[in-house]
Amino acid sequence: MEKLTFYALSAPEKLDRIGAYLSERLIRDVGRHRYGYVCIAMEALDQLLMACHCQSINLFVESFLKMVAKLLESEKPNLQILGTNSFVKFANIEEDTPSYHRSYDFFVSRFSEMCHSSHDDPDVRTKIRMSGIKGLQGVVRKTVNDELQANIWDPQHMDKIVPSLLFNLQHAEEAESRSPSPLQASEKEKESPAELAERCLRELLGRAAYGNIKNAIKPVLIHLDNHTLWEPKIFAIRCFKIIMYSIQPQHSHLVIQQLLGHLDANSKSAATVRAGIVEVLSEAAVIAASGSVGPTVLEVFNTLLRQLRLSIDYALTGSYDGAAVSTKSIKEHEERMFQEAVIKTIGSFASTLPTYQRSEVMLFIMSKVPLPSLHQAIEAGKASENRNRLTQIMLLKSLLQVSLGFQCSNMLTALPSSFLDRLLSAALMEDAEIRLFVLEILISFIDRHGNRHKFSTISTISDISVLKLKVDKCSRQDTVFMKKHAQHLYRHIYLTCKEESNVQAHYEALYSMLVLISIELANEEVVVDLIRLVLAVQEIAQINEDNLPAYNRCALYALGAAYLNLISQLITVPTFCQHVHEVIQMRQKEAPYLLPEDVFVERPRLSRSLDRLGPEVFFRQSKISEVLGGSGYNSDRLSTPYIPQLTDEDRLSKRKSIGETISLQVEVESRNSPEREERAPAEEITYETLKKAIADSVAVEEQERERRRQVVEKFQKAPFEEIAAHCGARVSGVSPGKPRSAPRPPPPPSLRPLQATLLQSKLNQIFEITIRPPPSPSGTITAAYGQPQNHSIPVYEMKFPDLCVY
């Protein structure tokens, strides 16, 4: 061999003749079964190949590959393995000169066939399969970087290579499931066909460029379909984890799109198959977060929501377009499992997105929820009602998954009006499950500091410092958000409290929402409004116009007690804390069934004599207004009872009547005072009175608009003397439109000093207020450990007396 190698190196033009001679000898020896000579010839070829890298090696390689093909065609396993080993050595050589005419089609086919070997002897079978995998690995290495070679990424090659590797991976899964313990695996088993196949698959996918990903993934999907591997889904998830971790991160979205397309193609397959595809999607989305989910984010969610709607239709009709399938009960169970998988996947996708894209996705999902509105009519009929209800529940579940962990500093951008209005419309539905989902979604948005879990149970805790609340100062964006949407939120909280179908979960969600608004979005005005709202909720239970059951009334009383107990400790006004504490103590003695500790338990203690309770067990609006007004809060606003307004969505929501949604009887005196006197009869409002009021308001608006136009025109065109005379007439008490009958006499001399003193005192009052702004109320939100956080009042929020305003 040394002499032959020296000769070949010194006369490289003779290489092709040497190769042709050795090839002829080897083919003859194989035919005569002289396998010793075959081994010698192959060893000689290998050594020459490793030594000679000259330009004329191409012809020698042709002879070499012809001999390797002859060995692979043999039925003897040893010859197949020998040929494979030689090919692998050749594949690791980096050739100096390219080849224009070399073909590897035979080798791809033969190595793939060896990967599926079914030899009777398990050891021989394993060796042949491993040789086949090594051979495929060699073909990939030899061709993937050589642009002049036949393209290994073509479908005819990928359809052989990828299933062969997956077959060995799948076989390993079955073997592992039969083995008693993975710890007993010997050294020999560690280098198994499965391990080798996984390495080869990772190497193949790692070399895939942008345009080749599709051809590499499609055989995987077909293999999983043909072998029904979506239903256990364990192997499918493992395959796609290998794929997602092997490809370049910027190509991740291509795999996601392939899976979505495959889900659409299988939209009429069994629910278990679709659920497996969706589970794989969910796992792939988490891994894709490190790269990109792609530019078509809404397309992903559109596909998933379309599958969700199809699944609901399948569950209701019991068939795929009329085709007979398994029994309906089993099918409904499978479809429910599929729906849960879709919702989980929607959450996985959303968690990988940046904040602005999650906002878009939430708006997109909300636009799909069928709601009774001016623009969207819900179909009539029992089947349509069921379909709409299931669609509403599933989409709101999806929305809840997207909103979990969502944190945005600017609530105005996170919750645009178009989204919030539709979401709150769902809060007026009769279905209790839908209302609970809406509350949970709102809580997910508002809770930006992870305080939610601290209010999972409702209680009148004596010291809230043990909760270690995370409280930040209300930002300007939050203040603007509350100015825009607060009344809308309060109104829906109030109406939700009046629902007869509420259960403990609803009251816990309402309590969490009230507390989280107080912690996350509260300034002094919001705190005042929340206290008014809770007092109005107390009156719902007190008056009981809606004939609520005893449990609902006791729950509303307990909800009010728990919230006022917490807010009194947050704003740290001692007299307010004292009043709340006194009422709670009185309830503990006289009416424990009005406190959360007795209501929100497995077996609540209730009382039927709720209408005979004394005023001492109620929180009094007049008392709260007095104690908070003395600390700088707006006592006028506190003493005004909270009355929500009627809007169009009440008439469009699924209610039995408008009267059940909200009482239209407006009362002037305080509605929350338990010690009130006899009420004045409220005016009954009918359709005719409403029609007349609307017509009158239109006429009044027209008159007011005309009067304003005349005033503006007069001040623009009239001479200064006329304007001065007009203003003087108003000051002296004469109507501006009438001529003065006689000049008003000047005040007597005795009154002039008094007028001057009065004017001076008013001026002093104005200057004092404008130069030194009023101090912030002593009630300040306190942090978890009791440190006060003072709220500085900006100029645009200061309340100036009427004298300051022109």
PDB file of N, CA and C in Angstrom, residues 317-384:
ATOM      1  N   THR A 317     -73.916  19.701  16.401  1.00  0.00           N
ATOM      2  CA  THR A 317     -74.579  18.900  15.364  1.00  0.00           C
ATOM      3  C   THR A 317     -74.285  17.412  15.494  1.00  0.00           C
ATOM      4  N   GLY A 318     -73.155  17.058  16.097  1.00  0.00           N
ATOM      5  CA  GLY A 318     -72.826  15.649  16.264  1.00  0.00           C
ATOM      6  C   GLY A 318     -72.225  15.002  15.044  1.00  0.00           C
ATOM      7  N   SER A 319     -71.846  15.768  14.035  1.00  0.00           N
ATOM      8  CA  SER A 319     -71.251  15.174  12.835  1.00  0.00           C
ATOM      9  C   SER A 319     -70.400  16.206  12.112  1.00  0.00           C
ATOM     10  N   TYR A 320     -69.523  15.684  11.244  1.00  0.00           N
ATOM     11  CA  TYR A 320     -68.737  16.541  10.365  1.00  0.00           C
ATOM     12  C   TYR A 320     -69.474  16.613   9.029  1.00  0.00           C
ATOM     13  N   ASP A 321     -70.205  17.661   8.813  1.00  0.00           N
ATOM     14  CA  ASP A 321     -70.964  17.867   7.569  1.00  0.00           C
ATOM     15  C   ASP A 321     -71.884  16.686   7.261  1.00  0.00           C
ATOM     16  N   GLY A 322     -72.536  16.215   8.300  1.00  0.00           N
ATOM     17  CA  GLY A 322     -73.513  15.152   8.099  1.00  0.00           C
ATOM     18  C   GLY A 322     -72.934  13.759   8.062  1.00  0.00           C
ATOM     19  N   ALA A 323     -71.625  13.600   8.091  1.00  0.00           N
ATOM     20  CA  ALA A 323     -71.024  12.261   8.062  1.00  0.00           C
ATOM     21  C   ALA A 323     -71.215  11.574   9.398  1.00  0.00           C
ATOM     22  N   ALA A 324     -71.514  10.288   9.368  1.00  0.00           N
ATOM     23  CA  ALA A 324     -71.739   9.553  10.607  1.00  0.00           C
ATOM     24  C   ALA A 324     -70.419   9.331  11.329  1.00  0.00           C
ATOM     25  N   VAL A 325     -70.421   9.626  12.613  1.00  0.00           N
ATOM     26  CA  VAL A 325     -69.220   9.418  13.425  1.00  0.00           C
ATOM     27  C   VAL A 325     -69.615   8.657  14.675  1.00  0.00           C
ATOM     28  N   SER A 326     -68.731   8.647  15.660  1.00  0.00           N
ATOM     29  CA  SER A 326     -68.972   7.904  16.890  1.00  0.00           C
ATOM     30  C   SER A 326     -70.103   8.544  17.675  1.00  0.00           C
ATOM     31  N   THR A 327     -70.447   7.916  18.797  1.00  0.00           N
ATOM     32  CA  THR A 327     -71.576   8.395  19.593  1.00  0.00           C
ATOM     33  C   THR A 327     -71.365   9.837  20.020  1.00  0.00           C
ATOM     34  N   LYS A 328     -72.467  10.534  20.177  1.00  0.00           N
ATOM     35  CA  LYS A 328     -72.383  11.984  20.386  1.00  0.00           C
ATOM     36  C   LYS A 328     -71.747  12.331  21.729  1.00  0.00           C
ATOM     37  N   SER A 329     -72.036  11.540  22.776  1.00  0.00           N
ATOM     38  CA  SER A 329     -71.494  11.874  24.093  1.00  0.00           C
ATOM     39  C   SER A 329     -69.963  11.830  24.083  1.00  0.00           C
ATOM     40  N   ILE A 330     -69.419  10.776  23.469  1.00  0.00           N
ATOM     41  CA  ILE A 330     -67.954  10.677  23.389  1.00  0.00           C
ATOM     42  C   ILE A 330     -67.410  11.813  22.537  1.00  0.00           C
ATOM     43  N   LYS A 331     -68.101  12.114  21.452  1.00  0.00           N
ATOM     44  CA  LYS A 331     -67.630  13.162  20.560  1.00  0.00           C
ATOM     45  C   LYS A 331     -67.639  14.523  21.261  1.00  0.00           C
ATOM     46  N   GLU A 332     -68.685  14.789  22.033  1.00  0.00           N
ATOM     47  CA  GLU A 332     -68.736  16.053  22.764  1.00  0.00           C
ATOM     48  C   GLU A 332     -67.565  16.169  23.731  1.00  0.00           C
ATOM     49  N   HIS A 333     -67.250  15.065  24.391  1.00  0.00           N
ATOM     50  CA  HIS A 333     -66.126  15.073  25.319  1.00  0.00           C
ATOM     51  C   HIS A 333     -64.815  15.347  24.578  1.00  0.00           C
ATOM     52  N   GLU A 334     -64.648  14.716  23.430  1.00  0.00           N
ATOM     53  CA  GLU A 334     -63.423  14.931  22.652  1.00  0.00           C
ATOM     54  C   GLU A 334     -63.347  16.362  22.135  1.00  0.00           C
ATOM     55  N   GLU A 335     -64.479  16.889  21.676  1.00  0.00           N
ATOM     56  CA  GLU A 335     -64.476  18.269  21.186  1.00  0.00           C
ATOM     57  C   GLU A 335     -64.163  19.243  22.318  1.00  0.00           C
ATOM     58  N   ARG A 336     -64.676  18.976  23.503  1.00  0.00           N
ATOM     59  CA  ARG A 336     -64.366  19.847  24.648  1.00  0.00           C
ATOM     60  C   ARG A 336     -62.863  19.821  24.954  1.00  0.00           C
ATOM     61  N   MET A 337     -62.278  18.629  24.861  1.00  0.00           N
ATOM     62  CA  MET A 337     -60.830  18.510  25.069  1.00  0.00           C
ATOM     63  C   MET A 337     -60.072  19.319  24.009  1.00  0.00           C
ATOM     64  N   PHE A 338     -60.547  19.240  22.772  1.00  0.00           N
ATOM     65  CA  PHE A 338     -59.907  20.002  21.695  1.00  0.00           C
ATOM     66  C   PHE A 338     -60.037  21.510  21.948  1.00  0.00           C
ATOM     67  N   GLN A 339     -61.207  21.942  22.381  1.00  0.00           N
ATOM     68  CA  GLN A 339     -61.422  23.374  22.644  1.00  0.00           C
ATOM     69  C   GLN A 339     -60.485  23.875  23.746  1.00  0.00           C
ATOM     70  N   GLU A 340     -60.330  23.068  24.782  1.00  0.00           N
ATOM     71  CA  GLU A 340     -59.406  23.470  25.852  1.00  0.00           C
ATOM     72  C   GLU A 340     -57.970  23.560  25.330  1.00  0.00           C
ATOM     73  N   ALA A 341     -57.611  22.638  24.426  1.00  0.00           N
ATOM     74  CA  ALA A 341     -56.261  22.668  23.850  1.00  0.00           C
ATOM     75  C   ALA A 341     -56.064  23.930  23.018  1.00  0.00           C
ATOM     76  N   VAL A 342     -57.089  24.330  22.273  1.00  0.00           N
ATOM     77  CA  VAL A 342     -56.987  25.560  21.465  1.00  0.00           C
ATOM     78  C   VAL A 342     -56.811  26.772  22.366  1.00  0.00           C
ATOM     79  N   ILE A 343     -57.591  26.826  23.446  1.00  0.00           N
ATOM     80  CA  ILE A 343     -57.505  27.974  24.359  1.00  0.00           C
ATOM     81  C   ILE A 343     -56.123  28.044  25.003  1.00  0.00           C
ATOM     82  N   LYS A 344     -55.594  26.883  25.394  1.00  0.00           N
ATOM     83  CA  LYS A 344     -54.245  26.852  25.973  1.00  0.00           C
ATOM     84  C   LYS A 344     -53.209  27.341  24.953  1.00  0.00           C
ATOM     85  N   THR A 345     -53.387  26.937  23.693  1.00  0.00           N
ATOM     86  CA  THR A 345     -52.445  27.351  22.643  1.00  0.00           C
ATOM     87  C   THR A 345     -52.524  28.843  22.386  1.00  0.00           C
ATOM     88  N   ILE A 346     -53.722  29.391  22.412  1.00  0.00           N
ATOM     89  CA  ILE A 346     -53.879  30.848  22.241  1.00  0.00           C
ATOM     90  C   ILE A 346     -53.117  31.580  23.342  1.00  0.00           C
ATOM     91  N   GLY A 347     -53.205  31.071  24.577  1.00  0.00           N
ATOM     92  CA  GLY A 347     -52.443  31.680  25.670  1.00  0.00           C
ATOM     93  C   GLY A 347     -50.944  31.556  25.472  1.00  0.00           C
ATOM     94  N   SER A 348     -50.497  30.386  24.961  1.00  0.00           N
ATOM     95  CA  SER A 348     -49.054  30.198  24.723  1.00  0.00           C
ATOM     96  C   SER A 348     -48.543  31.170  23.666  1.00  0.00           C
ATOM     97  N   PHE A 349     -49.308  31.314  22.595  1.00  0.00           N
ATOM     98  CA  PHE A 349     -48.912  32.254  21.557  1.00  0.00           C
ATOM     99  C   PHE A 349     -48.841  33.668  22.103  1.00  0.00           C
ATOM    100  N   ALA A 350     -49.883  34.054  22.830  1.00  0.00           N
ATOM    101  CA  ALA A 350     -49.950  35.438  23.311  1.00  0.00           C
ATOM    102  C   ALA A 350     -48.795  35.758  24.250  1.00  0.00           C
ATOM    103  N   SER A 351     -48.379  34.774  25.046  1.00  0.00           N
ATOM    104  CA  SER A 351     -47.300  35.043  26.007  1.00  0.00           C
ATOM    105  C   SER A 351     -45.973  35.331  25.313  1.00  0.00           C
ATOM    106  N   THR A 352     -45.853  34.962  24.031  1.00  0.00           N
ATOM    107  CA  THR A 352     -44.602  35.218  23.305  1.00  0.00           C
ATOM    108  C   THR A 352     -44.589  36.585  22.636  1.00  0.00           C
ATOM    109  N   LEU A 353     -45.710  37.293  22.666  1.00  0.00           N
ATOM    110  CA  LEU A 353     -45.819  38.539  21.906  1.00  0.00           C
ATOM    111  C   LEU A 353     -45.464  39.746  22.759  1.00  0.00           C
ATOM    112  N   PRO A 354     -44.981  40.814  22.128  1.00  0.00           N
ATOM    113  CA  PRO A 354     -44.791  42.076  22.867  1.00  0.00           C
ATOM    114  C   PRO A 354     -46.141  42.704  23.223  1.00  0.00           C
ATOM    115  N   THR A 355     -46.107  43.709  24.104  1.00  0.00           N
ATOM    116  CA  THR A 355     -47.339  44.273  24.660  1.00  0.00           C
ATOM    117  C   THR A 355     -48.269  44.814  23.582  1.00  0.00           C
ATOM    118  N   TYR A 356     -47.711  45.557  22.621  1.00  0.00           N
ATOM    119  CA  TYR A 356     -48.589  46.195  21.633  1.00  0.00           C
ATOM    120  C   TYR A 356     -49.299  45.153  20.777  1.00  0.00           C
ATOM    121  N   GLN A 357     -48.630  44.025  20.483  1.00  0.00           N
ATOM    122  CA  GLN A 357     -49.275  42.990  19.684  1.00  0.00           C
ATOM    123  C   GLN A 357     -50.325  42.244  20.494  1.00  0.00           C
ATOM    124  N   ARG A 358     -50.094  42.076  21.789  1.00  0.00           N
ATOM    125  CA  ARG A 358     -51.102  41.418  22.620  1.00  0.00           C
ATOM    126  C   ARG A 358     -52.366  42.263  22.680  1.00  0.00           C
ATOM    127  N   SER A 359     -52.209  43.598  22.728  1.00  0.00           N
ATOM    128  CA  SER A 359     -53.383  44.471  22.715  1.00  0.00           C
ATOM    129  C   SER A 359     -54.178  44.281  21.428  1.00  0.00           C
ATOM    130  N   GLU A 360     -53.479  44.192  20.310  1.00  0.00           N
ATOM    131  CA  GLU A 360     -54.159  43.977  19.028  1.00  0.00           C
ATOM    132  C   GLU A 360     -54.879  42.629  19.008  1.00  0.00           C
ATOM    133  N   VAL A 361     -54.226  41.620  19.558  1.00  0.00           N
ATOM    134  CA  VAL A 361     -54.832  40.283  19.572  1.00  0.00           C
ATOM    135  C   VAL A 361     -56.094  40.279  20.430  1.00  0.00           C
ATOM    136  N   MET A 362     -56.040  40.953  21.576  1.00  0.00           N
ATOM    137  CA  MET A 362     -57.220  40.998  22.449  1.00  0.00           C
ATOM    138  C   MET A 362     -58.379  41.729  21.768  1.00  0.00           C
ATOM    139  N   LEU A 363     -58.060  42.807  21.083  1.00  0.00           N
ATOM    140  CA  LEU A 363     -59.089  43.540  20.341  1.00  0.00           C
ATOM    141  C   LEU A 363     -59.667  42.651  19.245  1.00  0.00           C
ATOM    142  N   PHE A 364     -58.803  41.876  18.599  1.00  0.00           N
ATOM    143  CA  PHE A 364     -59.236  40.978  17.523  1.00  0.00           C
ATOM    144  C   PHE A 364     -60.159  39.885  18.066  1.00  0.00           C
ATOM    145  N   ILE A 365     -59.788  39.280  19.197  1.00  0.00           N
ATOM    146  CA  ILE A 365     -60.625  38.223  19.781  1.00  0.00           C
ATOM    147  C   ILE A 365     -61.962  38.800  20.229  1.00  0.00           C
ATOM    148  N   MET A 366     -61.929  39.977  20.856  1.00  0.00           N
ATOM    149  CA  MET A 366     -63.164  40.586  21.355  1.00  0.00           C
ATOM    150  C   MET A 366     -64.114  40.914  20.213  1.00  0.00           C
ATOM    151  N   SER A 367     -63.553  41.275  19.056  1.00  0.00           N
ATOM    152  CA  SER A 367     -64.419  41.596  17.915  1.00  0.00           C
ATOM    153  C   SER A 367     -65.153  40.365  17.394  1.00  0.00           C
ATOM    154  N   LYS A 368     -64.661  39.167  17.741  1.00  0.00           N
ATOM    155  CA  LYS A 368     -65.297  37.928  17.293  1.00  0.00           C
ATOM    156  C   LYS A 368     -66.412  37.468  18.233  1.00  0.00           C
ATOM    157  N   VAL A 369     -66.484  38.037  19.436  1.00  0.00           N
ATOM    158  CA  VAL A 369     -67.485  37.591  20.416  1.00  0.00           C
ATOM    159  C   VAL A 369     -68.862  38.075  19.975  1.00  0.00           C
ATOM    160  N   PRO A 370     -69.826  37.170  19.778  1.00  0.00           N
ATOM    161  CA  PRO A 370     -71.177  37.615  19.391  1.00  0.00           C
ATOM    162  C   PRO A 370     -71.905  38.233  20.573  1.00  0.00           C
ATOM    163  N   LEU A 371     -72.201  39.513  20.470  1.00  0.00           N
ATOM    164  CA  LEU A 371     -72.881  40.238  21.538  1.00  0.00           C
ATOM    165  C   LEU A 371     -74.099  40.953  20.977  1.00  0.00           C
ATOM    166  N   PRO A 372     -75.165  41.102  21.757  1.00  0.00           N
ATOM    167  CA  PRO A 372     -76.312  41.899  21.295  1.00  0.00           C
ATOM    168  C   PRO A 372     -75.930  43.375  21.276  1.00  0.00           C
ATOM    169  N   SER A 373     -75.864  43.972  20.113  1.00  0.00           N
ATOM    170  CA  SER A 373     -75.477  45.368  20.016  1.00  0.00           C
ATOM    171  C   SER A 373     -76.215  45.997  18.851  1.00  0.00           C
ATOM    172  N   LEU A 374     -75.978  47.282  18.668  1.00  0.00           N
ATOM    173  CA  LEU A 374     -76.650  47.998  17.580  1.00  0.00           C
ATOM    174  C   LEU A 374     -76.215  47.478  16.220  1.00  0.00           C
ATOM    175  N   HIS A 375     -74.979  46.990  16.133  1.00  0.00           N
ATOM    176  CA  HIS A 375     -74.413  46.635  14.841  1.00  0.00           C
ATOM    177  C   HIS A 375     -74.398  45.139  14.589  1.00  0.00           C
ATOM    178  N   GLN A 376     -74.692  44.340  15.589  1.00  0.00           N
ATOM    179  CA  GLN A 376     -74.514  42.889  15.441  1.00  0.00           C
ATOM    180  C   GLN A 376     -75.723  42.188  16.042  1.00  0.00           C
ATOM    181  N   ALA A 377     -76.539  41.606  15.217  1.00  0.00           N
ATOM    182  CA  ALA A 377     -77.743  40.913  15.692  1.00  0.00           C
ATOM    183  C   ALA A 377     -77.414  39.448  15.925  1.00  0.00           C
ATOM    184  N   ILE A 378     -77.924  38.941  17.024  1.00  0.00           N
ATOM    185  CA  ILE A 378     -77.706  37.519  17.334  1.00  0.00           C
ATOM    186  C   ILE A 378     -78.838  36.703  16.732  1.00  0.00           C
ATOM    187  N   GLU A 379     -78.497  35.560  16.129  1.00  0.00           N
ATOM    188  CA  GLU A 379     -79.513  34.740  15.486  1.00  0.00           C
ATOM    189  C   GLU A 379     -80.508  34.225  16.521  1.00  0.00           C
ATOM    190  N   ALA A 380     -81.735  34.041  16.044  1.00  0.00           N
ATOM    191  CA  ALA A 380     -82.780  33.529  16.929  1.00  0.00           C
ATOM    192  C   ALA A 380     -82.788  32.007  16.878  1.00  0.00           C
ATOM    193  N   GLY A 381     -83.543  31.415  17.797  1.00  0.00           N
ATOM    194  CA  GLY A 381     -83.668  29.969  17.807  1.00  0.00           C
ATOM    195  C   GLY A 381     -82.833  29.334  18.895  1.00  0.00           C
ATOM    196  N   LYS A 382     -83.299  28.142  19.336  1.00  0.00           N
ATOM    197  CA  LYS A 382     -82.622  27.442  20.433  1.00  0.00           C
ATOM    198  C   LYS A 382     -81.191  27.044  20.056  1.00  0.00           C
ATOM    199  N   ALA A 383     -81.026  26.447  18.851  1.00  0.00           N
ATOM    200  CA  ALA A 383     -79.690  26.008  18.434  1.00  0.00           C
ATOM    201  C   ALA A 383     -78.743  27.193  18.320  1.00  0.00           C
ATOM    202  N   SER A 384     -79.233  28.295  17.780  1.00  0.00           N
ATOM    203  CA  SER A 384     -78.375  29.479  17.642  1.00  0.00           C
ATOM    204  C   SER A 384     -78.000  30.044  19.001  1.00  0.00           C
TER     205      SER A 384
END
